[in-house]
Structure formats: C-alpha cells, structure tokens
PDB file of C-alpha atoms in Angstrom:
ATOM      1  CA  UNK A   1      81.306 130.671 112.195  1.00 34.00           C
ATOM      2  CA  UNK A   2      82.139 130.135 108.601  1.00 44.00           C
ATOM      3  CA  UNK A   3      79.216 127.611 107.242  1.00 45.00           C
ATOM      4  CA  UNK A   4      82.204 125.415 105.417  1.00 54.00           C
ATOM      5  CA  UNK A   5      83.958 124.923 109.033  1.00 53.00           C
ATOM      6  CA  UNK A   6      83.947 122.520 111.978  1.00 53.00           C
ATOM      7  CA  UNK A   7      83.269 124.069 115.422  1.00 52.00           C
ATOM      8  CA  UNK A   8      85.621 122.144 117.563  1.00 52.00           C
ATOM      9  CA  UNK A   9      84.709 120.869 120.754  1.00 55.00           C
ATOM     10  CA  UNK A  10      85.931 119.214 124.074  1.00 60.00           C
ATOM     11  CA  UNK A  11      85.313 115.475 124.086  1.00 68.00           C
ATOM     12  CA  UNK A  12      85.650 113.007 126.102  1.00 77.00           C
ATOM     13  CA  UNK A  13      87.658 110.066 124.602  1.00 94.00           C
ATOM     14  CA  UNK A  14      87.210 107.631 128.074  1.00 95.00           C
ATOM     15  CA  UNK A  15      87.650 104.055 127.197  1.00 96.00           C
ATOM     16  CA  UNK A  16      87.768 104.944 123.276  1.00 97.00           C
ATOM     17  CA  UNK A  17      89.976 101.583 121.384  1.00 98.00           C
ATOM     18  CA  UNK A  18      91.157 103.570 118.677  1.00 99.00           C
ATOM     19  CA  UNK A  19      94.121 101.625 115.929  1.00 99.00           C
ATOM     20  CA  UNK A  20      96.440 104.800 114.355  1.00 99.00           C
ATOM     21  CA  UNK A  21      99.346 102.805 111.640  1.00 98.00           C
ATOM     22  CA  UNK A  22     102.525 105.377 110.889  1.00 97.00           C
ATOM     23  CA  UNK A  23     101.729 105.825 115.288  1.00 97.00           C
ATOM     24  CA  UNK A  24     105.851 106.212 116.325  1.00 94.00           C
ATOM     25  CA  UNK A  25     106.488 109.350 113.703  1.00 94.00           C
ATOM     26  CA  UNK A  26     105.165 112.802 112.819  1.00 95.00           C
ATOM     27  CA  UNK A  27     101.124 113.492 113.093  1.00 96.00           C
ATOM     28  CA  UNK A  28     100.732 109.927 114.269  1.00 96.00           C
ATOM     29  CA  UNK A  29     102.648 110.267 116.793  1.00 97.00           C
ATOM     30  CA  UNK A  30     101.341 113.180 118.596  1.00 97.00           C
ATOM     31  CA  UNK A  31      98.777 111.981 118.098  1.00 98.00           C
ATOM     32  CA  UNK A  32      98.582 108.492 119.963  1.00 98.00           C
ATOM     33  CA  UNK A  33      99.844 110.765 122.288  1.00 98.00           C
ATOM     34  CA  UNK A  34      97.253 113.155 122.711  1.00 97.00           C
ATOM     35  CA  UNK A  35      94.454 110.590 122.410  1.00 97.00           C
ATOM     36  CA  UNK A  36      95.838 108.494 124.803  1.00 98.00           C
ATOM     37  CA  UNK A  37      95.904 111.077 127.316  1.00 96.00           C
ATOM     38  CA  UNK A  38      92.437 111.633 126.630  1.00 95.00           C
ATOM     39  CA  UNK A  39      91.603 108.322 127.765  1.00 97.00           C
ATOM     40  CA  UNK A  40      92.097 106.162 125.029  1.00 98.00           C
ATOM     41  CA  UNK A  41      93.128 103.106 124.543  1.00 99.00           C
ATOM     42  CA  UNK A  42      95.908 103.538 121.394  1.00 99.00           C
ATOM     43  CA  UNK A  43      96.995 100.135 118.947  1.00 99.00           C
ATOM     44  CA  UNK A  44     100.087 101.737 117.707  1.00 99.00           C
ATOM     45  CA  UNK A  45     100.832 100.485 114.476  1.00 98.00           C
ATOM     46  CA  UNK A  46     103.803 100.223 112.931  1.00 96.00           C
ATOM     47  CA  UNK A  47     106.772  98.522 111.214  1.00 94.00           C
ATOM     48  CA  UNK A  48     109.351 101.117 113.823  1.00 95.00           C
ATOM     49  CA  UNK A  49     109.454  98.506 117.120  1.00 97.00           C
ATOM     50  CA  UNK A  50     111.787 100.878 118.241  1.00 97.00           C
ATOM     51  CA  UNK A  51     109.962 103.743 117.951  1.00 96.00           C
ATOM     52  CA  UNK A  52     106.849 102.433 118.404  1.00 98.00           C
ATOM     53  CA  UNK A  53     108.253 100.556 122.420  1.00 98.00           C
ATOM     54  CA  UNK A  54     109.309 104.238 123.094  1.00 98.00           C
ATOM     55  CA  UNK A  55     105.914 105.822 122.619  1.00 98.00           C
ATOM     56  CA  UNK A  56     105.078 102.926 125.394  1.00 99.00           C
ATOM     57  CA  UNK A  57     107.486 104.166 127.799  1.00 99.00           C
ATOM     58  CA  UNK A  58     105.722 107.345 127.304  1.00 98.00           C
ATOM     59  CA  UNK A  59     102.422 106.917 127.879  1.00 99.00           C
ATOM     60  CA  UNK A  60     102.637 104.857 130.333  1.00 99.00           C
ATOM     61  CA  UNK A  61     105.264 107.102 131.905  1.00 99.00           C
ATOM     62  CA  UNK A  62     102.321 109.845 131.994  1.00 98.00           C
ATOM     63  CA  UNK A  63      99.897 107.435 133.735  1.00 98.00           C
ATOM     64  CA  UNK A  64      97.486 106.842 130.878  1.00 98.00           C
ATOM     65  CA  UNK A  65      95.936 103.725 129.331  1.00 98.00           C
ATOM     66  CA  UNK A  66      97.954 101.145 128.476  1.00 98.00           C
ATOM     67  CA  UNK A  67      98.925 101.388 124.550  1.00 99.00           C
ATOM     68  CA  UNK A  68      99.468  98.318 122.288  1.00 99.00           C
ATOM     69  CA  UNK A  69     102.647  97.355 119.778  1.00 98.00           C
ATOM     70  CA  UNK A  70     101.214  96.278 116.540  1.00 98.00           C
ATOM     71  CA  UNK A  71     104.406  95.136 114.593  1.00 97.00           C
ATOM     72  CA  UNK A  72     103.074  95.938 111.140  1.00 96.00           C
ATOM     73  CA  UNK A  73     105.335  95.896 107.591  1.00 96.00           C
ATOM     74  CA  UNK A  74     102.087  97.886 105.480  1.00 97.00           C
ATOM     75  CA  UNK A  75     104.454  97.214 102.508  1.00 95.00           C
ATOM     76  CA  UNK A  76     103.812  93.757 102.764  1.00 92.00           C
ATOM     77  CA  UNK A  77      99.916  93.994 103.705  1.00 87.00           C
ATOM     78  CA  UNK A  78      99.585  90.268 103.019  1.00 90.00           C
ATOM     79  CA  UNK A  79      96.087  88.446 104.072  1.00 93.00           C
ATOM     80  CA  UNK A  80      97.580  85.804 106.927  1.00 94.00           C
ATOM     81  CA  UNK A  81      99.005  88.846 108.287  1.00 94.00           C
ATOM     82  CA  UNK A  82      95.113  91.330 108.903  1.00 96.00           C
ATOM     83  CA  UNK A  83      93.390  88.325 109.341  1.00 96.00           C
ATOM     84  CA  UNK A  84      95.819  86.870 112.249  1.00 96.00           C
ATOM     85  CA  UNK A  85      95.874  91.364 113.237  1.00 96.00           C
ATOM     86  CA  UNK A  86      91.620  91.332 113.037  1.00 97.00           C
ATOM     87  CA  UNK A  87      91.295  88.223 114.935  1.00 98.00           C
ATOM     88  CA  UNK A  88      93.729  89.173 117.948  1.00 97.00           C
ATOM     89  CA  UNK A  89      92.428  93.066 118.089  1.00 98.00           C
ATOM     90  CA  UNK A  90      88.792  91.317 118.256  1.00 98.00           C
ATOM     91  CA  UNK A  91      89.784  88.500 121.205  1.00 98.00           C
ATOM     92  CA  UNK A  92      91.405  91.386 122.968  1.00 98.00           C
ATOM     93  CA  UNK A  93      88.934  94.454 122.777  1.00 98.00           C
ATOM     94  CA  UNK A  94      85.852  92.926 120.597  1.00 97.00           C
ATOM     95  CA  UNK A  95      85.319  96.256 118.762  1.00 98.00           C
ATOM     96  CA  UNK A  96      87.023  99.113 117.502  1.00 98.00           C
ATOM     97  CA  UNK A  97      85.552 103.108 118.255  1.00 97.00           C
ATOM     98  CA  UNK A  98      88.153 104.461 115.539  1.00 98.00           C
ATOM     99  CA  UNK A  99      90.976 103.805 112.165  1.00 99.00           C
ATOM    100  CA  UNK A 100      93.176 106.179 111.252  1.00 99.00           C
ATOM    101  CA  UNK A 101      94.859 105.919 108.393  1.00 98.00           C
ATOM    102  CA  UNK A 102      98.225 107.894 108.228  1.00 97.00           C
ATOM    103  CA  UNK A 103     101.251 106.251 107.518  1.00 97.00           C
ATOM    104  CA  UNK A 104     103.016 106.738 104.292  1.00 97.00           C
ATOM    105  CA  UNK A 105     105.498 107.183 102.661  1.00 96.00           C
ATOM    106  CA  UNK A 106     106.944 109.712 100.285  1.00 94.00           C
ATOM    107  CA  UNK A 107     108.516 107.869  97.155  1.00 94.00           C
ATOM    108  CA  UNK A 108     110.986 109.368  94.577  1.00 94.00           C
ATOM    109  CA  UNK A 109     110.368 113.464  93.698  1.00 93.00           C
ATOM    110  CA  UNK A 110     111.772 113.335  89.779  1.00 95.00           C
ATOM    111  CA  UNK A 111     109.737 113.235  86.514  1.00 96.00           C
ATOM    112  CA  UNK A 112     107.619 110.682  85.855  1.00 96.00           C
ATOM    113  CA  UNK A 113     109.735 109.408  83.000  1.00 97.00           C
ATOM    114  CA  UNK A 114     112.515 108.573  85.871  1.00 97.00           C
ATOM    115  CA  UNK A 115     110.347 107.372  88.167  1.00 97.00           C
ATOM    116  CA  UNK A 116     111.334 103.556  89.064  1.00 97.00           C
ATOM    117  CA  UNK A 117     108.757 101.458  89.163  1.00 98.00           C
ATOM    118  CA  UNK A 118     109.082  99.463  92.354  1.00 98.00           C
ATOM    119  CA  UNK A 119     109.182 102.208  93.638  1.00 98.00           C
ATOM    120  CA  UNK A 120     105.987 103.320  92.177  1.00 98.00           C
ATOM    121  CA  UNK A 121     104.438  99.899  93.632  1.00 98.00           C
ATOM    122  CA  UNK A 122     105.799  99.928  97.107  1.00 98.00           C
ATOM    123  CA  UNK A 123     104.689 103.588  97.403  1.00 97.00           C
ATOM    124  CA  UNK A 124     101.213 102.805  96.383  1.00 98.00           C
ATOM    125  CA  UNK A 125     101.321  98.996  98.643  1.00 98.00           C
ATOM    126  CA  UNK A 126     101.798 101.785 101.753  1.00 98.00           C
ATOM    127  CA  UNK A 127      99.784 104.473 101.029  1.00 97.00           C
ATOM    128  CA  UNK A 128      96.785 102.714  99.555  1.00 98.00           C
ATOM    129  CA  UNK A 129      96.925  98.793  98.877  1.00 98.00           C
ATOM    130  CA  UNK A 130      97.580  98.475 102.953  1.00 97.00           C
ATOM    131  CA  UNK A 131      94.873 100.836 104.269  1.00 98.00           C
ATOM    132  CA  UNK A 132      92.005  99.588 102.063  1.00 98.00           C
ATOM    133  CA  UNK A 133      92.363  96.004 102.524  1.00 98.00           C
ATOM    134  CA  UNK A 134      92.887  96.720 106.882  1.00 98.00           C
ATOM    135  CA  UNK A 135      89.760  98.632 106.506  1.00 98.00           C
ATOM    136  CA  UNK A 136      88.365  95.984 104.406  1.00 98.00           C
ATOM    137  CA  UNK A 137      88.926  93.369 106.975  1.00 98.00           C
ATOM    138  CA  UNK A 138      88.537  95.826 110.331  1.00 98.00           C
ATOM    139  CA  UNK A 139      85.405  97.459 108.716  1.00 98.00           C
ATOM    140  CA  UNK A 140      83.266  94.249 111.321  1.00 97.00           C
ATOM    141  CA  UNK A 141      85.118  95.839 114.440  1.00 98.00           C
ATOM    142  CA  UNK A 142      83.559  99.186 113.512  1.00 98.00           C
ATOM    143  CA  UNK A 143      80.200  98.546 112.534  1.00 95.00           C
ATOM    144  CA  UNK A 144      78.610  98.496 115.930  1.00 87.00           C
ATOM    145  CA  UNK A 145      75.452 101.044 117.269  1.00 86.00           C
ATOM    146  CA  UNK A 146      77.546 103.466 118.953  1.00 89.00           C
ATOM    147  CA  UNK A 147      79.251 106.102 116.268  1.00 92.00           C
ATOM    148  CA  UNK A 148      83.112 104.849 115.403  1.00 96.00           C
ATOM    149  CA  UNK A 149      85.362 106.662 113.063  1.00 97.00           C
ATOM    150  CA  UNK A 150      87.338 105.947 110.316  1.00 98.00           C
ATOM    151  CA  UNK A 151      90.202 108.889 109.203  1.00 98.00           C
ATOM    152  CA  UNK A 152      92.260 109.049 106.202  1.00 98.00           C
ATOM    153  CA  UNK A 153      95.228 111.356 105.862  1.00 96.00           C
ATOM    154  CA  UNK A 154      95.755 112.699 102.969  1.00 94.00           C
ATOM    155  CA  UNK A 155      97.449 115.661 101.674  1.00 91.00           C
ATOM    156  CA  UNK A 156      96.629 118.747  99.304  1.00 85.00           C
ATOM    157  CA  UNK A 157      98.118 116.465  95.808  1.00 86.00           C
ATOM    158  CA  UNK A 158      95.013 114.075  96.781  1.00 86.00           C
ATOM    159  CA  UNK A 159      92.916 116.461  95.873  1.00 87.00           C
ATOM    160  CA  UNK A 160      94.738 117.731  92.546  1.00 86.00           C
ATOM    161  CA  UNK A 161      97.827 116.041  91.919  1.00 89.00           C
ATOM    162  CA  UNK A 162     100.534 118.445  90.554  1.00 89.00           C
ATOM    163  CA  UNK A 163     103.820 117.549  88.832  1.00 90.00           C
ATOM    164  CA  UNK A 164     106.965 115.742  90.311  1.00 92.00           C
ATOM    165  CA  UNK A 165     104.991 113.887  93.218  1.00 91.00           C
ATOM    166  CA  UNK A 166     104.876 110.769  91.501  1.00 93.00           C
ATOM    167  CA  UNK A 167     103.136 107.951  93.370  1.00 96.00           C
ATOM    168  CA  UNK A 168     102.427 109.800  96.597  1.00 93.00           C
ATOM    169  CA  UNK A 169     100.455 112.033  94.735  1.00 95.00           C
ATOM    170  CA  UNK A 170      98.255 109.243  92.521  1.00 96.00           C
ATOM    171  CA  UNK A 171      97.786 106.715  96.339  1.00 97.00           C
ATOM    172  CA  UNK A 172      96.338 109.507  97.940  1.00 96.00           C
ATOM    173  CA  UNK A 173      94.172 110.478  95.260  1.00 96.00           C
ATOM    174  CA  UNK A 174      92.739 106.749  94.735  1.00 96.00           C
ATOM    175  CA  UNK A 175      93.672 107.027  99.011  1.00 97.00           C
ATOM    176  CA  UNK A 176      90.581 110.036  98.710  1.00 95.00           C
ATOM    177  CA  UNK A 177      88.859 108.003  96.366  1.00 96.00           C
ATOM    178  CA  UNK A 178      88.173 104.896  98.337  1.00 98.00           C
ATOM    179  CA  UNK A 179      87.005 107.216 100.944  1.00 97.00           C
ATOM    180  CA  UNK A 180      84.549 108.894  98.664  1.00 96.00           C
ATOM    181  CA  UNK A 181      83.039 104.944  97.677  1.00 97.00           C
ATOM    182  CA  UNK A 182      82.929 103.709 101.045  1.00 97.00           C
ATOM    183  CA  UNK A 183      81.142 106.587 102.503  1.00 96.00           C
ATOM    184  CA  UNK A 184      78.895 106.651 100.194  1.00 95.00           C
ATOM    185  CA  UNK A 185      78.282 102.895 100.247  1.00 96.00           C
ATOM    186  CA  UNK A 186      78.204 102.978 104.701  1.00 95.00           C
ATOM    187  CA  UNK A 187      76.232 106.489 104.973  1.00 91.00           C
ATOM    188  CA  UNK A 188      72.735 105.096 105.309  1.00 91.00           C
ATOM    189  CA  UNK A 189      73.863 101.346 106.909  1.00 93.00           C
ATOM    190  CA  UNK A 190      76.158 102.025 109.724  1.00 94.00           C
ATOM    191  CA  UNK A 191      76.985 104.557 112.394  1.00 94.00           C
ATOM    192  CA  UNK A 192      81.119 105.227 111.105  1.00 96.00           C
ATOM    193  CA  UNK A 193      81.893 108.306 110.200  1.00 96.00           C
ATOM    194  CA  UNK A 194      84.202 108.871 107.138  1.00 97.00           C
ATOM    195  CA  UNK A 195      86.590 111.723 106.920  1.00 97.00           C
ATOM    196  CA  UNK A 196      89.700 113.269 104.918  1.00 97.00           C
ATOM    197  CA  UNK A 197      91.849 115.703 106.062  1.00 97.00           C
ATOM    198  CA  UNK A 198      94.761 117.243 105.100  1.00 95.00           C
ATOM    199  CA  UNK A 199      97.223 118.581 106.835  1.00 91.00           C
ATOM    200  CA  UNK A 200      98.827 120.846 104.897  1.00 86.00           C
ATOM    201  CA  UNK A 201     102.354 121.961 105.445  1.00 79.00           C
ATOM    202  CA  UNK A 202     103.420 120.179 108.603  1.00 86.00           C
ATOM    203  CA  UNK A 203     106.818 119.559 110.417  1.00 87.00           C
ATOM    204  CA  UNK A 204     107.690 116.393 109.683  1.00 86.00           C
ATOM    205  CA  UNK A 205     110.249 113.847 108.468  1.00 84.00           C
ATOM    206  CA  UNK A 206     108.423 113.040 105.462  1.00 85.00           C
ATOM    207  CA  UNK A 207     107.750 116.999 104.524  1.00 84.00           C
ATOM    208  CA  UNK A 208     111.270 117.614 105.187  1.00 87.00           C
ATOM    209  CA  UNK A 209     112.390 114.925 102.637  1.00 88.00           C
ATOM    210  CA  UNK A 210     110.333 116.983 100.013  1.00 85.00           C
ATOM    211  CA  UNK A 211     111.374 120.071 100.679  1.00 82.00           C
ATOM    212  CA  UNK A 212     115.038 119.752 102.180  1.00 88.00           C
ATOM    213  CA  UNK A 213     115.918 123.545 101.796  1.00 89.00           C
ATOM    214  CA  UNK A 214     112.706 124.682 103.499  1.00 89.00           C
ATOM    215  CA  UNK A 215     113.143 126.558 107.564  1.00 92.00           C
ATOM    216  CA  UNK A 216     111.108 123.797 109.920  1.00 88.00           C
ATOM    217  CA  UNK A 217     109.798 126.461 111.684  1.00 91.00           C
ATOM    218  CA  UNK A 218     107.700 128.194 109.311  1.00 92.00           C
ATOM    219  CA  UNK A 219     105.857 125.598 109.438  1.00 90.00           C
ATOM    220  CA  UNK A 220     103.034 124.923 112.260  1.00 88.00           C
ATOM    221  CA  UNK A 221     104.208 121.498 114.068  1.00 91.00           C
ATOM    222  CA  UNK A 222     101.449 118.284 114.437  1.00 91.00           C
ATOM    223  CA  UNK A 223     100.201 119.383 117.368  1.00 94.00           C
ATOM    224  CA  UNK A 224      98.336 121.841 115.438  1.00 94.00           C
ATOM    225  CA  UNK A 225      96.611 119.851 113.761  1.00 95.00           C
ATOM    226  CA  UNK A 226      95.553 117.599 117.069  1.00 94.00           C
ATOM    227  CA  UNK A 227      91.381 119.267 118.219  1.00 94.00           C
ATOM    228  CA  UNK A 228      90.380 118.740 115.008  1.00 95.00           C
ATOM    229  CA  UNK A 229      91.842 115.285 114.344  1.00 96.00           C
ATOM    230  CA  UNK A 230      90.158 114.360 117.981  1.00 95.00           C
ATOM    231  CA  UNK A 231      87.079 115.835 117.225  1.00 94.00           C
ATOM    232  CA  UNK A 232      86.233 113.430 114.066  1.00 95.00           C
ATOM    233  CA  UNK A 233      87.377 110.615 116.267  1.00 95.00           C
ATOM    234  CA  UNK A 234      84.996 111.649 119.250  1.00 94.00           C
ATOM    235  CA  UNK A 235      81.891 109.984 118.829  1.00 90.00           C
ATOM    236  CA  UNK A 236      80.340 113.071 119.752  1.00 86.00           C
ATOM    237  CA  UNK A 237      81.271 115.218 117.409  1.00 88.00           C
ATOM    238  CA  UNK A 238      79.291 116.916 115.659  1.00 87.00           C
ATOM    239  CA  UNK A 239      81.093 117.384 112.485  1.00 89.00           C
ATOM    240  CA  UNK A 240      79.503 116.140 109.298  1.00 90.00           C
ATOM    241  CA  UNK A 241      80.268 112.725 107.787  1.00 92.00           C
ATOM    242  CA  UNK A 242      81.602 111.692 104.634  1.00 93.00           C
ATOM    243  CA  UNK A 243      83.657 115.318 103.806  1.00 95.00           C
ATOM    244  CA  UNK A 244      87.412 116.422 103.391  1.00 96.00           C
ATOM    245  CA  UNK A 245      88.930 118.971 106.142  1.00 96.00           C
ATOM    246  CA  UNK A 246      91.716 120.803 106.310  1.00 93.00           C
ATOM    247  CA  UNK A 247      93.964 121.581 108.989  1.00 91.00           C
ATOM    248  CA  UNK A 248      91.561 125.317 109.306  1.00 88.00           C
ATOM    249  CA  UNK A 249      88.573 122.487 110.055  1.00 84.00           C
ATOM    250  CA  UNK A 250      87.121 124.026 106.573  1.00 92.00           C
ATOM    251  CA  UNK A 251      85.496 120.849 104.723  1.00 94.00           C
ATOM    252  CA  UNK A 252      83.602 120.031 101.823  1.00 94.00           C
ATOM    253  CA  UNK A 253      81.981 116.427 100.808  1.00 94.00           C
ATOM    254  CA  UNK A 254      84.010 114.002  99.617  1.00 94.00           C
ATOM    255  CA  UNK A 255      81.248 112.676  97.243  1.00 86.00           C
ATOM    256  CA  UNK A 256      79.253 115.629  94.550  1.00 78.00           C
ATOM    257  CA  UNK A 257      75.970 116.420  95.693  1.00 68.00           C
TER     258      UNK A 257
END
C-alpha cells in the first residue's frame, strides 16, 4: 500500500447518529443511503423537503433505521434557527457521532469582473458561513469519550483555486482553511477526527452545471466515493486525523508540519 494512501476497511455503523447536509441529492444522497443501510440513524438536512421525503421513504422501505428530516435553508443560517436545531437534536438523540458538511452551491462560472456580488455572498453563506456556524453550535454534541467525525466535502479548486471558478473556489478554499484551523485546535483535546475530502470529477447536478458539454458517463458515480467517506466516519477507522483525502484515498495533512 502507498504510504500516502488510506487502507479502507469494513466498519460497523450500527447505532451511530450522523447529520448530513445536502442529503437529498448527489453525493449526499448516495452517502445517506449507504450510512443508513449500514445501521446509522441519518439526520438529513436540506431545503428540498420533497427530495428529503423521497429519501426518507426509500430508507424506510429498505428496513433501515428511521432517519430524520431537517428542513433548513443554508443560505439563511440565522442564529435562532441554529439554536433550535441543536436543541432538537440534543433532546432527541443526546449526541452526534458524525457531522458531514456536504451541501454546496456552484454560483457563476464567469470572469471575476462580471461576477454578481449578490451571488458571491450567497455562495459564501451556503458553502462557508453555514458550515462554520453549524460546526460551532454542534461541537458540544460531537465532543464525547467515544470517537466522532467531522467531514468536509471540498473540491480540487478548494486546494488550488482556478480562473472562472469564482466564489465556489474561494469558499471551498476558506472551508479547507477552517478545517485546518479546527483540526489544529482540537487535535489534542478531543476525540473528533476532522477530515476533508476532494471527490474529484463526480456525476452530480453540480458537475453537469459546471461542465454542460461533458458526457456524464465519462465520470464516476457518487457510489464510488462511499467506501472512503464511510471509512472516515466510522469510529473504528484507522484513518489519520487532520488530513485531506482525494477520491483514491491518497492524503496529505491539513496543517503543514
């Protein structure tokens, strides 16, 4: 095995309580189905309630643990709504074993000079401000004697922003910086594994919007990412803490050594 790649294992997720943002579509949907099928109770957060209800029905039809639907507009992460969310999760479950920041919006693919600042602000609210606010509020539920996981879904442009990727690239760059800061702060004081995943080219609606001329069959389906992401969530995982992973399981530290 490459010393810079993680060895994937088959882990039990029975009884875990995991919150996934953007659960109703793409990578979030595939991951939610997979985690539920392996015994986790999934708290499905998103603004597309119809999509979340369809996902709920699919999980229940499979006989997996009953998930929870959390309607939440990440473009409006107001403090009062977040306090209500944390209180409801604490009352119902008492803790979290995992928090997966998957939700994101693309924004515009235009030169910066033509970029609408209103769109720029919205992209940052969804892709950066909301994950920061939710993480701060939910950290007490993740801080427990047993291992827990905080997973950020990023992008190749989050590590190295490129022309015409606008607010999306910059918001993901900021998100990776936040993950690095948090990893450094919590490494020696908690049992929380903080990881960043760059999915690479994946067959999602966002990918289609970014590359409309691309043949969808030429890129991998979201299911290809599941073994890695499941491994990073599992309490028994041997994956290192505080690392950025690509879709092949290769990794590098978030904080420069």
